[in-house]
Coordinates of C-alpha atoms and ligand atoms in Angstrom, one line a residue:
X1 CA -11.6 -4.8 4.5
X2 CA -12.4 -0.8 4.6
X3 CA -10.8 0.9 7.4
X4 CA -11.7 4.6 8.2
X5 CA -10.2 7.1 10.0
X6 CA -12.2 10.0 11.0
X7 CA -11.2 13.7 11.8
X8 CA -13.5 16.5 13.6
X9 CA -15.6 18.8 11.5
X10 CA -13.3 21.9 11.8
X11 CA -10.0 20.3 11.3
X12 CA -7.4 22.1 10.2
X13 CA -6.6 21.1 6.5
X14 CA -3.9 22.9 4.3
X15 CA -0.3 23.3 3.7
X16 CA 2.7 25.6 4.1
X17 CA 4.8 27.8 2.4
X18 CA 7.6 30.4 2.8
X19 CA 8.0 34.1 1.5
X20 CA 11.6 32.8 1.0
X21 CA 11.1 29.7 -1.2
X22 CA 8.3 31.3 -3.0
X23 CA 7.4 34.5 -3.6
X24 CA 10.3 35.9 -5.9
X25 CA 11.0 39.2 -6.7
X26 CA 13.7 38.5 -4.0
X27 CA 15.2 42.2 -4.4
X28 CA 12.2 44.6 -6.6
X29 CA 9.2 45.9 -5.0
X30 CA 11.4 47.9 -2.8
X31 CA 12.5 44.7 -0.8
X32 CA 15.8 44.8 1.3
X33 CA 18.2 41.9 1.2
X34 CA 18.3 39.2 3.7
X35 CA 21.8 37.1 4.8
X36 CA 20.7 34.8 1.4
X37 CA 21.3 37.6 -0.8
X38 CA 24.9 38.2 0.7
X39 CA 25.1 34.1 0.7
X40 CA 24.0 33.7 -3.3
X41 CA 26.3 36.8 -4.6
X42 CA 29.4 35.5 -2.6
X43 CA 29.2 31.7 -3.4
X44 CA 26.2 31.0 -6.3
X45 CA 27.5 27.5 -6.5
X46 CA 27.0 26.5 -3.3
X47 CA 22.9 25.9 -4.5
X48 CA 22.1 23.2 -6.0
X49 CA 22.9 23.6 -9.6
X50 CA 24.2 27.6 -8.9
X51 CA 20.2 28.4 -8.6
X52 CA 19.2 31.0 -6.0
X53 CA 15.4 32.5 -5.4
X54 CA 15.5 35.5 -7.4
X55 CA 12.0 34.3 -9.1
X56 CA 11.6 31.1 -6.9
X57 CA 7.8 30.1 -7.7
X58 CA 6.8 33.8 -8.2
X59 CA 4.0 34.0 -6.2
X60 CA 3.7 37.3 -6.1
X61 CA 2.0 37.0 -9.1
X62 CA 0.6 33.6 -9.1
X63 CA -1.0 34.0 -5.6
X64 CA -4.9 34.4 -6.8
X65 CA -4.6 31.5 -9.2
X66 CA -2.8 29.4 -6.2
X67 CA -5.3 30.0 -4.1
X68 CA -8.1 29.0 -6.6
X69 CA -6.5 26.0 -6.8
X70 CA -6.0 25.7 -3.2
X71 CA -9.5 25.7 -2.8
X72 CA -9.5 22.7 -5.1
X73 CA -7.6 20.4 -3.5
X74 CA -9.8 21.2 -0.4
X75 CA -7.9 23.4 1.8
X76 CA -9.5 25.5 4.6
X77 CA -6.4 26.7 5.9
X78 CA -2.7 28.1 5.0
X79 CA 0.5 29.0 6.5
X80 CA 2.8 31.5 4.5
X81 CA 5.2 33.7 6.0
X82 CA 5.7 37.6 6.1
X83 CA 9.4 38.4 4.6
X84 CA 11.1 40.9 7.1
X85 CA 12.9 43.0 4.3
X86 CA 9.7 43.0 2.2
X87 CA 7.4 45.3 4.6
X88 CA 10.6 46.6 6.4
X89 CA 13.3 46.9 3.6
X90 CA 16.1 48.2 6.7
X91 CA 14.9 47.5 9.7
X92 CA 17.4 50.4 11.4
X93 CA 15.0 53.0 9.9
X94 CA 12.5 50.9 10.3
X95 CA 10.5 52.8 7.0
X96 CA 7.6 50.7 5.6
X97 CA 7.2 49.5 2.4
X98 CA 3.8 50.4 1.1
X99 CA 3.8 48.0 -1.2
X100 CA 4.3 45.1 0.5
X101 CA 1.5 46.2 2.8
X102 CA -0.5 45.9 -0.5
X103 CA 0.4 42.6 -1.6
X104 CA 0.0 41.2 1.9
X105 CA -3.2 42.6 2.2
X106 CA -4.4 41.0 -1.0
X107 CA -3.2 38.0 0.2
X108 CA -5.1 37.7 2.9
X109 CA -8.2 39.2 1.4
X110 CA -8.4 36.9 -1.2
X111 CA -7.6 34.3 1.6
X112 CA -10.4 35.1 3.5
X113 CA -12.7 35.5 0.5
X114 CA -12.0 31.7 -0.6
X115 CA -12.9 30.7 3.0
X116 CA -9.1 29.9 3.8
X117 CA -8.3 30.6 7.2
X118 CA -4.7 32.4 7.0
X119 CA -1.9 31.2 9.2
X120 CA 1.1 33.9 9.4
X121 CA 4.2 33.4 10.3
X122 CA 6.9 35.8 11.6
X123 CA 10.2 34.3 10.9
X124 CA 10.8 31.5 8.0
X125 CA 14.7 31.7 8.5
X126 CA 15.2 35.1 6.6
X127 CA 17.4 37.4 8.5
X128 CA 17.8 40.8 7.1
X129 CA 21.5 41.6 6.3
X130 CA 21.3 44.7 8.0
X131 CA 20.1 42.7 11.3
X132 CA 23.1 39.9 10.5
X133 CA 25.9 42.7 10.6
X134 CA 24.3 43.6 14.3
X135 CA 24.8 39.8 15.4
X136 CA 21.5 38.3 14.0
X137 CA 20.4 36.3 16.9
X138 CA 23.4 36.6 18.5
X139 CA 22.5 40.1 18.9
X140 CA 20.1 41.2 21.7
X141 CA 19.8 44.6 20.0
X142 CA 17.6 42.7 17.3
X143 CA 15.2 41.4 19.2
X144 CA 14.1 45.1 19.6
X145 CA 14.0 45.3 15.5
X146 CA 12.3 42.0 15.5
X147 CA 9.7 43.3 17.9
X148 CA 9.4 46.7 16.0
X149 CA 8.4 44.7 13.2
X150 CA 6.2 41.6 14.9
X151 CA 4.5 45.0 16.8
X152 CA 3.6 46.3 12.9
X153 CA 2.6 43.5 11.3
X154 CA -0.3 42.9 14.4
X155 CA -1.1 46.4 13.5
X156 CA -1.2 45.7 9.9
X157 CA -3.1 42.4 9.7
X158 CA -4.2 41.7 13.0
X159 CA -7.5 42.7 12.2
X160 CA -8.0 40.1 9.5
X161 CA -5.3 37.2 10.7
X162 CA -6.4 35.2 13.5
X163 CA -3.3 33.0 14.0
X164 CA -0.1 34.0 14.1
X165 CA 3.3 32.5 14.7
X166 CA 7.1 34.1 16.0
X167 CA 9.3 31.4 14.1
X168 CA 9.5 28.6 12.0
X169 CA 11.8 25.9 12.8
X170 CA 14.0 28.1 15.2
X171 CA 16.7 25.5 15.8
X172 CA 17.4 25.3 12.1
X173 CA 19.2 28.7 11.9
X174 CA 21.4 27.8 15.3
X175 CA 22.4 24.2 13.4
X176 CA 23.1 25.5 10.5
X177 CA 24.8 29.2 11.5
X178 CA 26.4 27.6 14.5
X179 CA 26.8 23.6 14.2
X180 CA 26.6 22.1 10.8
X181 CA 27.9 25.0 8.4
X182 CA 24.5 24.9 6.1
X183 CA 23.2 28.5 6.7
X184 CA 25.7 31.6 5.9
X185 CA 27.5 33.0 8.0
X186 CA 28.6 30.1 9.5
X187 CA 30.3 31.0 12.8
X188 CA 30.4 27.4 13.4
X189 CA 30.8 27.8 17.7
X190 CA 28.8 25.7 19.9
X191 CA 28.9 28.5 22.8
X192 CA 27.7 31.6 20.4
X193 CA 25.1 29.2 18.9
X194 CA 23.6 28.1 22.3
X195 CA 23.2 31.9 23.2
X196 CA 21.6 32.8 19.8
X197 CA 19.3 29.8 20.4
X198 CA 18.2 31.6 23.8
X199 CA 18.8 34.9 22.3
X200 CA 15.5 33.3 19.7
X201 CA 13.8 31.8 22.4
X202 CA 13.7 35.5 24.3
X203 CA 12.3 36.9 21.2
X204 CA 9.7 34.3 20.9
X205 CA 8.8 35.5 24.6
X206 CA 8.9 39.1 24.3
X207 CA 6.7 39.3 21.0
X208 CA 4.4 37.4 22.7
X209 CA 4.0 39.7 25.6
X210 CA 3.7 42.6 22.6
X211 CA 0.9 40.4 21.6
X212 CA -0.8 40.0 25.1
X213 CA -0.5 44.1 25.7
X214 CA -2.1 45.0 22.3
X215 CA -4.6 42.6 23.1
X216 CA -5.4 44.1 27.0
X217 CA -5.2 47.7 25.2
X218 CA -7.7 46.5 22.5
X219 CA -5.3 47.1 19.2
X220 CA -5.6 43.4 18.5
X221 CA -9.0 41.5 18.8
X222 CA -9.7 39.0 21.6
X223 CA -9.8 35.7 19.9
X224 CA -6.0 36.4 18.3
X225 CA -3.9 33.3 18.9
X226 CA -0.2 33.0 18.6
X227 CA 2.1 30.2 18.5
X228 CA 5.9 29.3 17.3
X229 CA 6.8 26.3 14.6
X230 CA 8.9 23.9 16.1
X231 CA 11.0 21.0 14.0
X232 CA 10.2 18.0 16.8
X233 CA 12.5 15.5 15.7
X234 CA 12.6 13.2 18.1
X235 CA 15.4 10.6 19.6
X236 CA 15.1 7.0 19.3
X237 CA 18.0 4.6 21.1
X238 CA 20.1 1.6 18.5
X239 CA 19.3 -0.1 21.8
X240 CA 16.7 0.5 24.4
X241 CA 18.5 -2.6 26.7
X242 CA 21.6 0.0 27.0
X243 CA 22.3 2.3 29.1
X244 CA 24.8 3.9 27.1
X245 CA 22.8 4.2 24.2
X246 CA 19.5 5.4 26.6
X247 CA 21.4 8.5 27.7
X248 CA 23.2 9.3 24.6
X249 CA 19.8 9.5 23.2
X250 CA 18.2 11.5 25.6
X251 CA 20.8 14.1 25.5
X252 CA 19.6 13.8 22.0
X253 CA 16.4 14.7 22.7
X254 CA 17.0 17.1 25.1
X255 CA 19.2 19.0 22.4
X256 CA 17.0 18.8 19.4
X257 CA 13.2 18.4 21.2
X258 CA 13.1 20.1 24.7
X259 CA 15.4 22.8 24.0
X260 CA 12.8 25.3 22.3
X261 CA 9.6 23.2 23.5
X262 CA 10.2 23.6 27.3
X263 CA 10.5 27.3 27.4
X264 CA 8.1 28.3 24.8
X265 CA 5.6 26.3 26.3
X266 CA 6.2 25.7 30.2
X267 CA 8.6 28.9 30.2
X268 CA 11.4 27.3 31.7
X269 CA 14.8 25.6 30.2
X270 CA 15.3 22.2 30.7
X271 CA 17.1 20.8 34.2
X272 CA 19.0 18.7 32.9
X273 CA 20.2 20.1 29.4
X274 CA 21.0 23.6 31.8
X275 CA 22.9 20.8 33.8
X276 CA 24.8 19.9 30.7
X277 CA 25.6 23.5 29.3
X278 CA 26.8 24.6 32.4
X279 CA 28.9 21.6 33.1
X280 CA 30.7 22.0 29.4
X281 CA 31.0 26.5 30.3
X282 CA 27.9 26.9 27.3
X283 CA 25.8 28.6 29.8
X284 CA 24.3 31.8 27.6
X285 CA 24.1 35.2 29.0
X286 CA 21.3 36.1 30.4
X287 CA 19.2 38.3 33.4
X288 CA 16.8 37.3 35.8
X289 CA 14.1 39.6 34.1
X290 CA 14.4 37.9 30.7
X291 CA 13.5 34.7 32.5
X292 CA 10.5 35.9 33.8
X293 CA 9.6 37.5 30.3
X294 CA 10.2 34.3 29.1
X295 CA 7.9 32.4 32.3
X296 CA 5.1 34.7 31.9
X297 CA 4.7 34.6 27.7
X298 CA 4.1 31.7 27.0
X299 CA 2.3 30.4 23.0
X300 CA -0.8 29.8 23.1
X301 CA -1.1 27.1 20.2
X302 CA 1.8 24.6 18.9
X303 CA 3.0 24.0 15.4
X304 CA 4.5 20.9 14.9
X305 CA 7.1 20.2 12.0
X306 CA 8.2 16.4 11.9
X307 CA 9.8 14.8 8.9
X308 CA 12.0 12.4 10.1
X309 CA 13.3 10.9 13.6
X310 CA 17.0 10.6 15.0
X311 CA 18.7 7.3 15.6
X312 CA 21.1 7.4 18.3
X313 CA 23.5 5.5 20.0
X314 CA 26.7 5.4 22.7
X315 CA 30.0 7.7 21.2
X316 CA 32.7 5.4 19.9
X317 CA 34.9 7.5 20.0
X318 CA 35.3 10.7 22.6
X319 CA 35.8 13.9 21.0
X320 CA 38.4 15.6 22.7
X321 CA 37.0 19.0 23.2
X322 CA 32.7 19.3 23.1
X323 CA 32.2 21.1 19.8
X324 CA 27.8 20.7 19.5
X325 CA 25.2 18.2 20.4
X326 CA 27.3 15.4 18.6
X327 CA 29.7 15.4 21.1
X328 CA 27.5 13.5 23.4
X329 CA 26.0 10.6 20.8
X330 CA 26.7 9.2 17.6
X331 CA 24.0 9.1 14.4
X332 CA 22.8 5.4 13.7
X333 CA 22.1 3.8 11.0
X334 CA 19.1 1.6 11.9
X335 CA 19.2 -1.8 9.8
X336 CA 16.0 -2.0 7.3
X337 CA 14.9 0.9 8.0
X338 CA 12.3 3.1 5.4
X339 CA 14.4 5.5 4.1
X340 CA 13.4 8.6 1.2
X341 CA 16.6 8.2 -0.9
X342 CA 16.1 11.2 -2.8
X343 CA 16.4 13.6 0.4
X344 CA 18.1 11.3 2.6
X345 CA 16.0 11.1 5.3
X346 CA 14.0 8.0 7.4
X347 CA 10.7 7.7 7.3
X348 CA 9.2 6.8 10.4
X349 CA 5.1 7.6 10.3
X350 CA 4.9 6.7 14.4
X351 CA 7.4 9.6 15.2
X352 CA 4.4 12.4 15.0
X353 CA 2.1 10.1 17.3
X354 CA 4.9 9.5 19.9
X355 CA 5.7 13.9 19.5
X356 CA 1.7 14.5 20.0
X357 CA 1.2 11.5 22.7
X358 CA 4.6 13.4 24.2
X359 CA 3.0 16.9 24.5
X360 CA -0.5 14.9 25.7
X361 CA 1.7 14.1 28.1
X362 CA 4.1 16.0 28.8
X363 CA 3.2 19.7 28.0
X364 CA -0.3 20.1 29.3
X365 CA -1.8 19.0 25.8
X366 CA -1.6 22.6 24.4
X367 CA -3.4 22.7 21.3
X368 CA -1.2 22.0 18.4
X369 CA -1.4 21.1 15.0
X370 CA 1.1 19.7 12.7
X371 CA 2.4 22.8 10.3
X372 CA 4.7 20.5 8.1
X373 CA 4.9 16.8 7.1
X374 CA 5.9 16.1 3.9
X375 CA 8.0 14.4 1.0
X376 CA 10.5 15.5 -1.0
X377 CA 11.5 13.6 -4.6
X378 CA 14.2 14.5 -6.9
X379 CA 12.6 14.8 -10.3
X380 CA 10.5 13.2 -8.7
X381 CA 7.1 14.4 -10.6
X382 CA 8.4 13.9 -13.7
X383 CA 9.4 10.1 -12.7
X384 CA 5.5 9.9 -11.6
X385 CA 4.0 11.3 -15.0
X386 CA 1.8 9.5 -17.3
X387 CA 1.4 9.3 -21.1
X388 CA -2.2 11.8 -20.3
X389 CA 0.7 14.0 -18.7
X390 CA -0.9 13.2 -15.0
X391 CA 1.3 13.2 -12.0
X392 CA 0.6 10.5 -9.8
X393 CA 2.6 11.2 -6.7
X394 CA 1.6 7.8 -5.0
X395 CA 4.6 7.5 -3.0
X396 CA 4.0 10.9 -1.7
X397 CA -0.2 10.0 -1.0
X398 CA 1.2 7.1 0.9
X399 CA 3.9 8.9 3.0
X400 CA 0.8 11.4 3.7
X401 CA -1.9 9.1 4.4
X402 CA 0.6 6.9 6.7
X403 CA 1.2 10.0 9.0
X404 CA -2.3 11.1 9.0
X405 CA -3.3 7.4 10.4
X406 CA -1.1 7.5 13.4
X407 CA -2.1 11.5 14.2
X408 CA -5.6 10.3 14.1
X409 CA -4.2 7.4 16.7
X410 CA -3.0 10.1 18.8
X411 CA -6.3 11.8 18.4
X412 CA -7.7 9.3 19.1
X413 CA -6.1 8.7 22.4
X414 CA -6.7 12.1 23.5
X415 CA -4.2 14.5 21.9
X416 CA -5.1 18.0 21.0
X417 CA -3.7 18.5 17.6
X418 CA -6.3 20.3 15.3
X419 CA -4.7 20.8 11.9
X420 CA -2.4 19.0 9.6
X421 CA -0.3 20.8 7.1
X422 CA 1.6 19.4 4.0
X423 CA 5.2 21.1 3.0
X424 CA 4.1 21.7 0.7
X425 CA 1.3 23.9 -1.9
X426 CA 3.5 23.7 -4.5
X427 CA 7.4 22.6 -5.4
X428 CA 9.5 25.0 -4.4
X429 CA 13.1 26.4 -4.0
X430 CA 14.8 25.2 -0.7
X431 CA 17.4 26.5 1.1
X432 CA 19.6 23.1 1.5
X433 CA 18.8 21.9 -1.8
X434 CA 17.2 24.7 -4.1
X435 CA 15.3 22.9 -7.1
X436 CA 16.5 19.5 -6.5
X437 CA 13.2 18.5 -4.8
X438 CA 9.9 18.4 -5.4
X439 CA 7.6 18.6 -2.0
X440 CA 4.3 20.7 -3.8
X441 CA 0.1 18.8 -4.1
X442 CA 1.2 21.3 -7.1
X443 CA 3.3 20.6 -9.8
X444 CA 5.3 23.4 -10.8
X445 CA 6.1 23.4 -14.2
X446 CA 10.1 25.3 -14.7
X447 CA 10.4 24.6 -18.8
X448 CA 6.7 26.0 -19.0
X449 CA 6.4 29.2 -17.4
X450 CA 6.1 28.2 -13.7
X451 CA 2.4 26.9 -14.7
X452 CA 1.5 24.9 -11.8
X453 CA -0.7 21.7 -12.0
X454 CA -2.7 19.6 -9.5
X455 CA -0.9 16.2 -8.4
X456 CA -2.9 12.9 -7.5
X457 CA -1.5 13.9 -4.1
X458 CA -3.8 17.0 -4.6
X459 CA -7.0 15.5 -5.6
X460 CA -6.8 12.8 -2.7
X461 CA -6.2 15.4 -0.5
X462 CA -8.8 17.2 -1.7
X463 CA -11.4 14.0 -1.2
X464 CA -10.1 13.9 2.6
X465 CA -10.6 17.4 3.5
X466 CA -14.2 17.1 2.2
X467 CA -15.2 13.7 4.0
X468 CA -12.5 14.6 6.8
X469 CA -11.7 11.0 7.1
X470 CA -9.1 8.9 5.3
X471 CA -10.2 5.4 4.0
X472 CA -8.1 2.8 4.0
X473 CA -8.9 -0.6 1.8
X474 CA -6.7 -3.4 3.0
Ligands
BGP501 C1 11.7 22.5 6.8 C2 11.5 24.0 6.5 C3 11.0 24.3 5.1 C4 11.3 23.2 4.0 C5 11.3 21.8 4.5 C6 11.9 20.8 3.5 O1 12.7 22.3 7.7 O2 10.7 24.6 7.4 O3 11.3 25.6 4.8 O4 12.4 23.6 3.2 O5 12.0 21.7 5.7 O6 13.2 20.6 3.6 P1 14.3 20.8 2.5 O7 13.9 22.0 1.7 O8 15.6 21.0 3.2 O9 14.2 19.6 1.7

């Protein structure tokens, strides 16, 4: 039996990178150092095998053959991010870096000339040092810097970029800064890391209304779009017949989902996580006009990471004093579950349709799309490679095709989610795990030069972008 699954013409096909994770020449060409830099010289060995991203996948210099072979594998679209201290080596003088102007402008030009609609994001978790010393996002002083510099790269490329985005994945920064001790400098405080999540959530707000002026003034063309990238991962009970286990999961949720979705796109916090903070003394500092900055500029388009879910259930035992989210549920291990060994984390293809059916539903189906979805293998490639030397990622085609089925359910049933996303072009350094995983359609090739190579992932992907529909033979 032939199953199909059909997608409209103009669907959003691609994948995602990050200036970070790719592009190299971390500190030359004039670039300033981010909170990484500080991180890699003060502890190397805290990277998976003591690697940092000095050359990462150098894309700086393989960016025109990527994109030829991005147009291979059938994408119309791609999301990279601007690096901060690139164009704006110390944000405090705020002096431009010519060229990074140049190399982003290539970028997108030769973007644009393969047909590729460019997706550009703000923020990929790369704070400048100089911004870190101020407080990072602790710091309402930076949100002026970060402003400064959103306001010059819609002067810069706003002419050519249609779509635009504040942050990627701004909860990650507060988890691992704040909560879980995986981003330097970790302050590791529940209270400081709630106001740095609203501090980000402010910044989101007031770039957007820097957006919206230079659009009423006519700097920035009409049809300009701009969105943030969330990391929906959401809550699932160890037992929906308890009621312990139904509200240690929602305060689940509520943390990890409605946190950043609520105010970016209704503009107001959630009831009943305010409810919480304030009965725990976690209650940010804030002003009444920061609210209504934060009411009035609202995104106009949704990107949606998902990866994994969260299994919850009841606290065993109490902690004595409320130290983060975990405080009010404990992580379950869900019996016979689909799991990724090699990064640890559950696959569970129906979390992306309940997250789209959610926003259907729940958040006036804004248009979204999903901006990353992917799978990471350890060596993974190499396990996968033939005697002809071809890489057949089928494990990784699956765990693609399975999501794509149940966002084309949602779809189907009504949600507005335009685009889907892979994490990622090509393997990549990341920031938990440097080398040790492989997530690219492109094979990058470390004993060789970086010479990248298309996966079977790649060519598949490459026949559903063209017929916009996945077939499925069962
Ligand atoms: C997302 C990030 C990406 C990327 C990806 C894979 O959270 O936005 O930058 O790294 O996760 O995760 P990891 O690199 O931790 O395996």
């Amino acid at each position: 039996m032939k199953k199909e699954y059909k997608f409209k013409k103009d669907f959003f096909w691609g994948s995602a990178i990050s200036a970070l994770q790719t592009e190299g020449a971390h500190l030359e060409m004039g670039k300033g150092k981010t909170t990484w830099d500080i991180w890699m010289e003060k502890d190397p060995d805290r990277f998976f095998g003591g690697e940092g991203n000095a050359v990462a996948v150098d894309f700086i210099n393989f960016y025109k053959d990527d994109i030829k072979m991005m147009k291979e594998i059938g994408h119309n679209s791609f999301r990279f991010s601007i690096a901060w201290t690139r164009l704006i080596p110390n944000p405090l003088t705020g002096e431009i870096n010519d060229v990074a102007v140049k190399f982003y402008n290539d970028l997108i030009d030769e973007l644009l000339a393969n047909k590729i609609e460019p997706f550009v994001c703000l923020f990929h978790f790369d704070m400048p040092a100089a911004m870190q010393d101020l407080g990072g996002w602790e710091s309402k002083e930076v949100l002026k810097y970060f402003n400064i510099y959103a306001k010059k790269c819609f002067e810069l490329f706003g002419d050519k970029v249609k779509y635009w985005f504040t942050h990627n994945e701004p909860i990650v920064p507060i988890e691992g800064c704040y909560l879980y001790n995986f981003h330097y400098p970790f302050i590791n405080d529940f209270k400081r890391g709630v106001q740095a999540a609203y501090n980000t959530i402010l910044s989101n707000a007031i770039v957007i209304r820097t957006f919206k002026e230079m659009k009423a003034e006519g700097t920035l063309k009409n049809d300009r779009e701009i969105g943030i990238i969330l990391s929906l991962t959401p809550s699932y009970p160890r037992d929906l017949n308890n009621p312990e286990d139904l509200k240690a999961s929602k305060i689940c949720h509520d943390f990890f989902v409605r946190s950043f979705l609520d105010p970016c796109v209704l503009g107001e916090f959630n009831k009943d996580l305010n409810k919480l903070l304030k009965d725990h003394n976690l209650m940010p500092e804030y002003k009444e006009e920061e609210l209504l900055i934060i009411k009035e500029n609202t995104v106009d388009f949704l990107g949606i990471n998902y990866y994994f879910p969260r299994r919850v259930k009841a606290k065993e035992i109490k902690d004595e004093k409320v130290t983060g989210p975990h405080s009010f549920y404990d992580d379950y291990e869900m019996p016979g579950r689909k799991f990724n060994q090699d990064r640890g984390w559950e696959i569970f293809e129906k979390g992306v349709y309940d997250i789209l059916i959610d926003i259907k539903n729940n958040y006036g189906n804004i248009k979204s799309y999903i901006s990353e979805n992917g799978m990471g293998r350890h060596g993974g490639d190499e396990r996968d490679t033939d005697e002809n030397g071809s890489i057949n990622d089928d494990a990784r085609i699956e765990f693609v095709k399975d999501h794509l089925i149940m966002i084309n359910n949602a779809i189907e049933e009504g949600s507005n989610c335009v685009g889907y996303h892979m994490w990622s072009l090509m393997d990549n350094w990341s920031m938990s795990n440097a080398f040790k995983n492989r997530y690219g359609f492109l094979f990058v090739d470390r004993e060789n030069g970086l010479k990248r190579k298309i996966k079977k992932s790649g060519y598949w992907m490459a026949e559903v972008a063209k017929n916009n529909k996945i077939v499925e033979v069962e």
